[in-house]
Coordinates of C-alpha atoms and ligand atoms in Angstrom, one line a residue:
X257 CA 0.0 0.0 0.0
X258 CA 1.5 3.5 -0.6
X259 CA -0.8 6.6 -0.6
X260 CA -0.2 8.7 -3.6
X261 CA -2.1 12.2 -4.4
X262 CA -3.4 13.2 -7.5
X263 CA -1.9 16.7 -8.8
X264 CA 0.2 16.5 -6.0
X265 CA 3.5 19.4 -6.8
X266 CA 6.9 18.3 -6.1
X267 CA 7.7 15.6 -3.3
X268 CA 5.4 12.8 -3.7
X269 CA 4.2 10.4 -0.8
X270 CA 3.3 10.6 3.2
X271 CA 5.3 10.1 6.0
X272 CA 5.0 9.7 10.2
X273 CA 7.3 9.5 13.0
X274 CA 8.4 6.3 14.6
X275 CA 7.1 7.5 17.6
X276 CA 3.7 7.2 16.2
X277 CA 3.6 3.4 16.7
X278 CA 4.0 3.6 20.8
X279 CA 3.5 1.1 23.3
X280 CA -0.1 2.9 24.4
X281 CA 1.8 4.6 27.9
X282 CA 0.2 7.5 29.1
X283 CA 0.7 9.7 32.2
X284 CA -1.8 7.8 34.1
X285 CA -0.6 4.3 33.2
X286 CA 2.2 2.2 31.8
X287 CA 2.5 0.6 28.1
X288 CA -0.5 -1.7 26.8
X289 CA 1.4 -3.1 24.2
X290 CA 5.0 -4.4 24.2
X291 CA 7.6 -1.7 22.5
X292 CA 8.8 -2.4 19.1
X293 CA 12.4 -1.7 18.5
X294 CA 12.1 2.0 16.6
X295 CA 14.6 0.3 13.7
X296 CA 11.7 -2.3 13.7
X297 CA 8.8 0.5 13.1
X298 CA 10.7 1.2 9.7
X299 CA 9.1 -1.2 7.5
X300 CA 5.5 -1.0 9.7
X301 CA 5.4 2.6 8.5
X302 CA 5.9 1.4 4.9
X303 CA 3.6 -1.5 5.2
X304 CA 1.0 1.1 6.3
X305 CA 1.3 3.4 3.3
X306 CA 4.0 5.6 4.1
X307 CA 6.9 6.6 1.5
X308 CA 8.8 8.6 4.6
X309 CA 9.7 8.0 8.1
X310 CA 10.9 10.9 10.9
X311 CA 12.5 10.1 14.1
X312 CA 14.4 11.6 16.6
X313 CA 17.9 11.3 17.6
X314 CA 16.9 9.6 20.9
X315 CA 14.7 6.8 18.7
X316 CA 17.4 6.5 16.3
X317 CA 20.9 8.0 17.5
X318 CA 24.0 8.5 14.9
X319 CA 25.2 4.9 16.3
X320 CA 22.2 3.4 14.6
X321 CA 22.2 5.3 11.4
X322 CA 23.7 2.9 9.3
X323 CA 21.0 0.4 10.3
X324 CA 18.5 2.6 9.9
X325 CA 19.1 3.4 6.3
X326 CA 19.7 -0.4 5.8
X327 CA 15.9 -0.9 7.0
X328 CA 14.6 1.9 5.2
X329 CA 16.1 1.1 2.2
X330 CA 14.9 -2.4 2.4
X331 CA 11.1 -1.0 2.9
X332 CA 11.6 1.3 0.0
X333 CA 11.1 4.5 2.8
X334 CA 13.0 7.7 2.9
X335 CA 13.9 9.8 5.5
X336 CA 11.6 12.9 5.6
X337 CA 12.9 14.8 8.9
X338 CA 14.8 14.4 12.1
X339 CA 15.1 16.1 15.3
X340 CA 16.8 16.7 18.5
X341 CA 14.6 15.2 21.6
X342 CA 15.4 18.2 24.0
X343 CA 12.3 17.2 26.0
X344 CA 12.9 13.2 26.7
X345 CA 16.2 13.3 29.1
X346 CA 16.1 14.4 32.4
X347 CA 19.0 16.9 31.9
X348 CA 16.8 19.1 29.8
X349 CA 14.0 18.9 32.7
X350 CA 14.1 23.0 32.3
X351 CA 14.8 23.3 28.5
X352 CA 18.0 23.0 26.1
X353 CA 18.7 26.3 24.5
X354 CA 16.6 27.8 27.4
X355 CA 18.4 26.6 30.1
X356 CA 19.3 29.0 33.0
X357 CA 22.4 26.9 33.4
X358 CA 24.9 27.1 31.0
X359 CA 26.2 24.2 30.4
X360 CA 22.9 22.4 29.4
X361 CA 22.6 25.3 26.9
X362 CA 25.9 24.5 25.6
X363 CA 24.9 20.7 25.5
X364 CA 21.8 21.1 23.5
X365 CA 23.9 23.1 21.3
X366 CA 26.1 19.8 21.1
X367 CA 23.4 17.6 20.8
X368 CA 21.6 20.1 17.8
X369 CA 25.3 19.6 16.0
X370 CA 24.8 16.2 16.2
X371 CA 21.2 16.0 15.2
X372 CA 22.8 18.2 11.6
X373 CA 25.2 15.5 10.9
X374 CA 22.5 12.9 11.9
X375 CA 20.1 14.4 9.7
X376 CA 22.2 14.5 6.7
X377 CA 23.6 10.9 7.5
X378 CA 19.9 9.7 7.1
X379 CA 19.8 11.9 3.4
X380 CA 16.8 13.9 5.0
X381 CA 16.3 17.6 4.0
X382 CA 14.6 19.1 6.7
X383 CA 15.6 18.8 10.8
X384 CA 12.6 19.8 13.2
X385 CA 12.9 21.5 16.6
X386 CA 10.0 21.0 18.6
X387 CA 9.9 24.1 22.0
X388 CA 8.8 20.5 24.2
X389 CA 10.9 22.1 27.5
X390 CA 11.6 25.3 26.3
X391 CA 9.6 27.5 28.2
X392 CA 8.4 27.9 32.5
X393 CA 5.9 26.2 34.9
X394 CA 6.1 29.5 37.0
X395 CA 6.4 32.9 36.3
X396 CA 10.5 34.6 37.0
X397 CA 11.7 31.1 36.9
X398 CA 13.7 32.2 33.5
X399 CA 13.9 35.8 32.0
X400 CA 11.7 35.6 29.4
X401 CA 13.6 38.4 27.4
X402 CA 16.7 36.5 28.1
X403 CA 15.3 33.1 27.3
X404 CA 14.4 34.5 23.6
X405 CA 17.7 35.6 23.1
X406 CA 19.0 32.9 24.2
X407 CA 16.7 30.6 21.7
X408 CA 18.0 33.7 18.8
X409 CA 21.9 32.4 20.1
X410 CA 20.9 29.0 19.8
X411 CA 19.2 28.8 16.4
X412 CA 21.9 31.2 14.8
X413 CA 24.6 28.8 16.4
X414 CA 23.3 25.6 15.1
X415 CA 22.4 27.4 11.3
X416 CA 26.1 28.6 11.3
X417 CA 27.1 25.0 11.6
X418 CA 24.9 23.4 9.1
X419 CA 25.4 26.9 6.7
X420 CA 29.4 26.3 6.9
X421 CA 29.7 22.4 6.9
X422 CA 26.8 21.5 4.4
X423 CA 25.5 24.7 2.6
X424 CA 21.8 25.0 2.0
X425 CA 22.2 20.8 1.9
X426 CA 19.0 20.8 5.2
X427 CA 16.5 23.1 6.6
X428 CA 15.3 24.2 10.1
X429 CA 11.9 24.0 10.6
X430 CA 10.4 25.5 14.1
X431 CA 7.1 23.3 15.6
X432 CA 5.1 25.7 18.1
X433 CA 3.0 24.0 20.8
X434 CA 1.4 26.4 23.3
X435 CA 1.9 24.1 26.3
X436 CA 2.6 20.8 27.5
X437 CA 4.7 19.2 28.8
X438 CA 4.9 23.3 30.3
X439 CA 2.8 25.1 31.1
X440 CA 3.8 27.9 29.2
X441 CA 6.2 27.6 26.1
X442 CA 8.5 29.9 24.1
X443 CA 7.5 29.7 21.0
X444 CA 3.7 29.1 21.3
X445 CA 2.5 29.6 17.9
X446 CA 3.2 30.2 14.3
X447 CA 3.6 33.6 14.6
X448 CA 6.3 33.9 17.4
X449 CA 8.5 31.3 15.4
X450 CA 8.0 33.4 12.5
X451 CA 9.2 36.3 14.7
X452 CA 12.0 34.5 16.1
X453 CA 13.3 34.0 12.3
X454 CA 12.7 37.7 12.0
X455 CA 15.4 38.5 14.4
X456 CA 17.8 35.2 13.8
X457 CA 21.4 36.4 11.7
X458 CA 20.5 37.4 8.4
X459 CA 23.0 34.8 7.0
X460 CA 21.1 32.1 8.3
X461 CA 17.7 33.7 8.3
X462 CA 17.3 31.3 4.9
X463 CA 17.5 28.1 6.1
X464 CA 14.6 28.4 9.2
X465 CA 10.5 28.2 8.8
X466 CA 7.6 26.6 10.4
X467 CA 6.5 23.1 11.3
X468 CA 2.8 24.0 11.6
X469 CA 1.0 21.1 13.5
X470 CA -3.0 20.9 13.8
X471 CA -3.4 19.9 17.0
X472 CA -0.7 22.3 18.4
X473 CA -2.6 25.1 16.7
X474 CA -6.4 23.6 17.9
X475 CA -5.1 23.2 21.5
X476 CA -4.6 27.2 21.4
X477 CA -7.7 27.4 20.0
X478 CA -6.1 28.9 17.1
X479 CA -7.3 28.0 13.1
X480 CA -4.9 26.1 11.6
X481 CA -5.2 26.9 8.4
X482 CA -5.3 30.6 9.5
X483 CA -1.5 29.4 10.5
X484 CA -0.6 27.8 7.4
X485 CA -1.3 30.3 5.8
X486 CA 0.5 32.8 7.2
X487 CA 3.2 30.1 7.1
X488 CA 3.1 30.4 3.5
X489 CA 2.7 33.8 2.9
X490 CA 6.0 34.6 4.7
X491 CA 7.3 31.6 2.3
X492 CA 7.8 29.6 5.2
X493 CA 6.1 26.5 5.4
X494 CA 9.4 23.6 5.6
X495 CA 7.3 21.1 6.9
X496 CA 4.1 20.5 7.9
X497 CA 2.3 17.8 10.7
X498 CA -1.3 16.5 10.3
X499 CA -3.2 15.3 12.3
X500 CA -6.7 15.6 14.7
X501 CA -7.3 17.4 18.1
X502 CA -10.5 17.4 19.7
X503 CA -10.5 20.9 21.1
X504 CA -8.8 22.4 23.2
X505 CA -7.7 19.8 25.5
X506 CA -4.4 17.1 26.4
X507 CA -2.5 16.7 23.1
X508 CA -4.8 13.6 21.3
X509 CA -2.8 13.4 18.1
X510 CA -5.9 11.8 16.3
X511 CA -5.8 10.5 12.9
X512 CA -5.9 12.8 10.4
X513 CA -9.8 13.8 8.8
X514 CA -11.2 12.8 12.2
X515 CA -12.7 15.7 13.9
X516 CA -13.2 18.5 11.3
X517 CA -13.3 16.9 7.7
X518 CA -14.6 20.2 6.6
X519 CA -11.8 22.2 7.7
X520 CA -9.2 19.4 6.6
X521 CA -10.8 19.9 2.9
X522 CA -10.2 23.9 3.0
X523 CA -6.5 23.1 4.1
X524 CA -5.8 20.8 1.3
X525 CA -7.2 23.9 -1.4
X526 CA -5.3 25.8 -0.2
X527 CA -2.2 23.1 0.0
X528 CA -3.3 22.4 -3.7
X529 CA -3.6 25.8 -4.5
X530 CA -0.3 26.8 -3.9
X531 CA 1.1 24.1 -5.3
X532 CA 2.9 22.9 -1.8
X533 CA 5.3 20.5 -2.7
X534 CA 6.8 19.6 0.3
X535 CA 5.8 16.2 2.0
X536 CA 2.7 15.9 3.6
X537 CA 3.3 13.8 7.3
X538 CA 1.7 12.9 9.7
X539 CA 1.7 13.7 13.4
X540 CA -0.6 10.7 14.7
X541 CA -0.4 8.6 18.1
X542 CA -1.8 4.7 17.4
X543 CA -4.2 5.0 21.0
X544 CA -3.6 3.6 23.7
X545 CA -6.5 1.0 23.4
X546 CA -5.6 -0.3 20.0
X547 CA -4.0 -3.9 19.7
X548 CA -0.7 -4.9 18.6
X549 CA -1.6 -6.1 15.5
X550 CA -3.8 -3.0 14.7
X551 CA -1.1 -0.4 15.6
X552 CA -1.0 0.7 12.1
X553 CA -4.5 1.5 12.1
X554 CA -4.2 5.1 13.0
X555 CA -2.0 5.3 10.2
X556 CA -3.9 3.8 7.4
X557 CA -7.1 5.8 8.6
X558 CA -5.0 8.7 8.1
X559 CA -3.7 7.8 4.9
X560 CA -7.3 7.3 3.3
X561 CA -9.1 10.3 4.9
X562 CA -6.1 12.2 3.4
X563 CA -6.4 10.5 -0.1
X564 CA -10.6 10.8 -0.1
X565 CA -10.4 14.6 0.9
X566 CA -7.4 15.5 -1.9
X567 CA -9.7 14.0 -4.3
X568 CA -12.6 16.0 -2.6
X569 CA -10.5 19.0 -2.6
X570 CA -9.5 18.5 -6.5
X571 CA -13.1 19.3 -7.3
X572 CA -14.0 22.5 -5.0
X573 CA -14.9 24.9 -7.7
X574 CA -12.5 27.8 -7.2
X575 CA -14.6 30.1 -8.9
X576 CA -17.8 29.1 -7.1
X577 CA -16.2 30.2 -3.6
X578 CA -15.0 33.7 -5.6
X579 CA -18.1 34.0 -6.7
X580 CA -19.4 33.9 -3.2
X581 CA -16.6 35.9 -1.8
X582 CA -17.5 38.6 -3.9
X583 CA -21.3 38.7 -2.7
X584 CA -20.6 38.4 0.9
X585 CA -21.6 34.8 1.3
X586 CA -19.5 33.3 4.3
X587 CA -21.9 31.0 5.7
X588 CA -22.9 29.6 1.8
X589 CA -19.4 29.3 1.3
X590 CA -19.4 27.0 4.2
X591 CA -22.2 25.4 2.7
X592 CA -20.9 24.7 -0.7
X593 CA -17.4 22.9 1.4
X594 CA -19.9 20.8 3.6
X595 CA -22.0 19.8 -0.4
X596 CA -18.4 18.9 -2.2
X597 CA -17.7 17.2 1.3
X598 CA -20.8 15.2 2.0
X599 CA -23.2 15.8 -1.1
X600 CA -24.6 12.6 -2.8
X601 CA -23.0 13.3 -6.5
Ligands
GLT724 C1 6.5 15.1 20.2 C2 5.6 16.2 19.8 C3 5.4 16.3 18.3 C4 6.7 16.6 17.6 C5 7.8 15.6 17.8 C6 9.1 16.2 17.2 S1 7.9 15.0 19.3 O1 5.8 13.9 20.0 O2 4.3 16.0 20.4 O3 4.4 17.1 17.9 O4 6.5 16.8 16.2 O5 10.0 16.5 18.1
MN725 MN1 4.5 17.2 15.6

């Protein structure tokens, strides 16, 4: 199974993380399935559809790399992104670029080095940095005006690198969450990554954009096409995680398509319109109830509502919506998206 689009622009195929297939653990309770080795979730990801894999460099660290692409070439799946985990160890229990102590801040910057190499290693274009533990639990615990120029240090330290050792070979896209695990993060939303790039060293200014993520942008009750869109008209959409969020709640990671078809449809005109030819991946969690043998379930449920709403999308009538547009009609707009959505043809 591999799920192609129709009319898609440039790079072809989906992708997910490795992390996607968990053992079902939550905060409340421990694994309900047994772990698979993340080298292991390589060809599951394929089997399920996907042309890309992302991990990061805690799942699969530089020592694995060579097995990694061994697998992945065997599955006949690429590498679509990789990225630092400055949220998993306990050392970054406060942040990584946002340390207050030193020396953490000067290992993330070590471990981001790594993650360059590491990403290049794997032949993948883009490296992620997710704000997990960058941010405070309690105000005056950091200096906030310190901790964002501490995160403009970081990212201009780590582009430097990249710029001088591979060129414009890999991209830096940002992902904004508002919270959790904190309970406040730097870098909430699209638009204070995109001001963060707008104050990074103009020499490396290039090579950073936006990781938009549904759920991140649902759980503050933000639109996220409202954020991709601003992604893209500051030409900086890099990357881009989908999947479903049923308000504004714990971070669900449902399957893409699941909670606002409607919405999803609008995204993938506008995706279509603009001729995004980046890869489309997925952000998904297989739940916590699901058994072994159905982990890929949240995968392939992603993969169709993703194929059936492109094709859905293909036929919005472009015009029809101007046409609308131009005589006020907001809510018959809405109208015409739920008919092309759930219309008997
Ligand atoms: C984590 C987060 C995701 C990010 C991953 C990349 S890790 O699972 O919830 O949204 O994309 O670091
Ligand atoms: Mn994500």
């Amino acid at each position: 199974m591999s799920f192609q689009l129709t009319n898609k622009a440039g790079k072809q195929g989906v992708g997910a993380g490795v992390w996607n297939l968990g053992p079902g653990g939550d905060p409340f309770g421990g694994p309900t399935r047994e772990a698979i080795p993340f080298i292991d979730r390589i060809p599951l990801l394929a089997e399920a559809g996907m042309s890309y894999f992302e991990a990061h460099d805690s799942e699969i660290p530089a020592a694995d790399i060579d097995k990694a692409l061994v697998a992945a070439e065997k599955a006949g799946i690429k590498c679509a992104m990789y990225t630092p985990s400055f949220f998993a160890d306990p050392i970054f229990k406060d942040g990584a670029m946002t340390s207050n102590d030193a020396s953490i801040r000067a290992l993330g910057l070590a471990n981001a080095r790594q993650a360059v190499d590491s990403t290049v290693a794997l032949g993948a274009e883009t490296m992620v940095f997710w704000n997990g533990r960058e941010g405070f639990d309690f105000v005056l615990a950091k200096n906030g005006r310190d901790s964002f120029k501490r995160l403009i240090e970081g990212f201009n330290a780590v582009g430097q690198y990249s710029l001088e050792k591979y060129g414009n070979q890999i991209r830096f896209a940002i992902e904004p969450k508002p919270n959790e695990p904190r309970a406040n993060m730097y870098l909430a939303n699209v638009g204070e990554a995109l001001y963060l790039i707008s104050r990074l060293d103009p020499s490396v200014q290039h090579l950073f954009g936006v990781n938009p993520e549904t759920a991140h942008s649902r759980i503050a009750g933000l639109d996220y096409l409202w954020d991709i869109e601003m992604s893209l008209e500051a030409n900086k959409l890099f990357h881009i995680h989908l999947n479903s969020q049923d308000g504004q709640r714990y971070d669900q990671d449902l399957p893409f398509g699941y909670t606002e078809p409607v919405k999803d449809l609008a995204l993938l005109v506008v995706l279509q319109d603009t001729a995004w030819d980046g890869i489309i991946c997925f952000d998904v969690k297989a739940p916590r109830t699901d058994d072994p043998k159905n982990i890929q379930d949240v995968l392939t449920v992603s993969g169709n509502n993703l194929v059936w709403l492109w094709e859905r999308a293909l036929r919005v009538d472009r015009d029809k919506i101007l046409a609308l547009r131009a005589e006020n009609r907001s809510t018959a707009i809405a109208g015409y998206l739920t008919q092309v959505l759930y219309g008997i043809d």
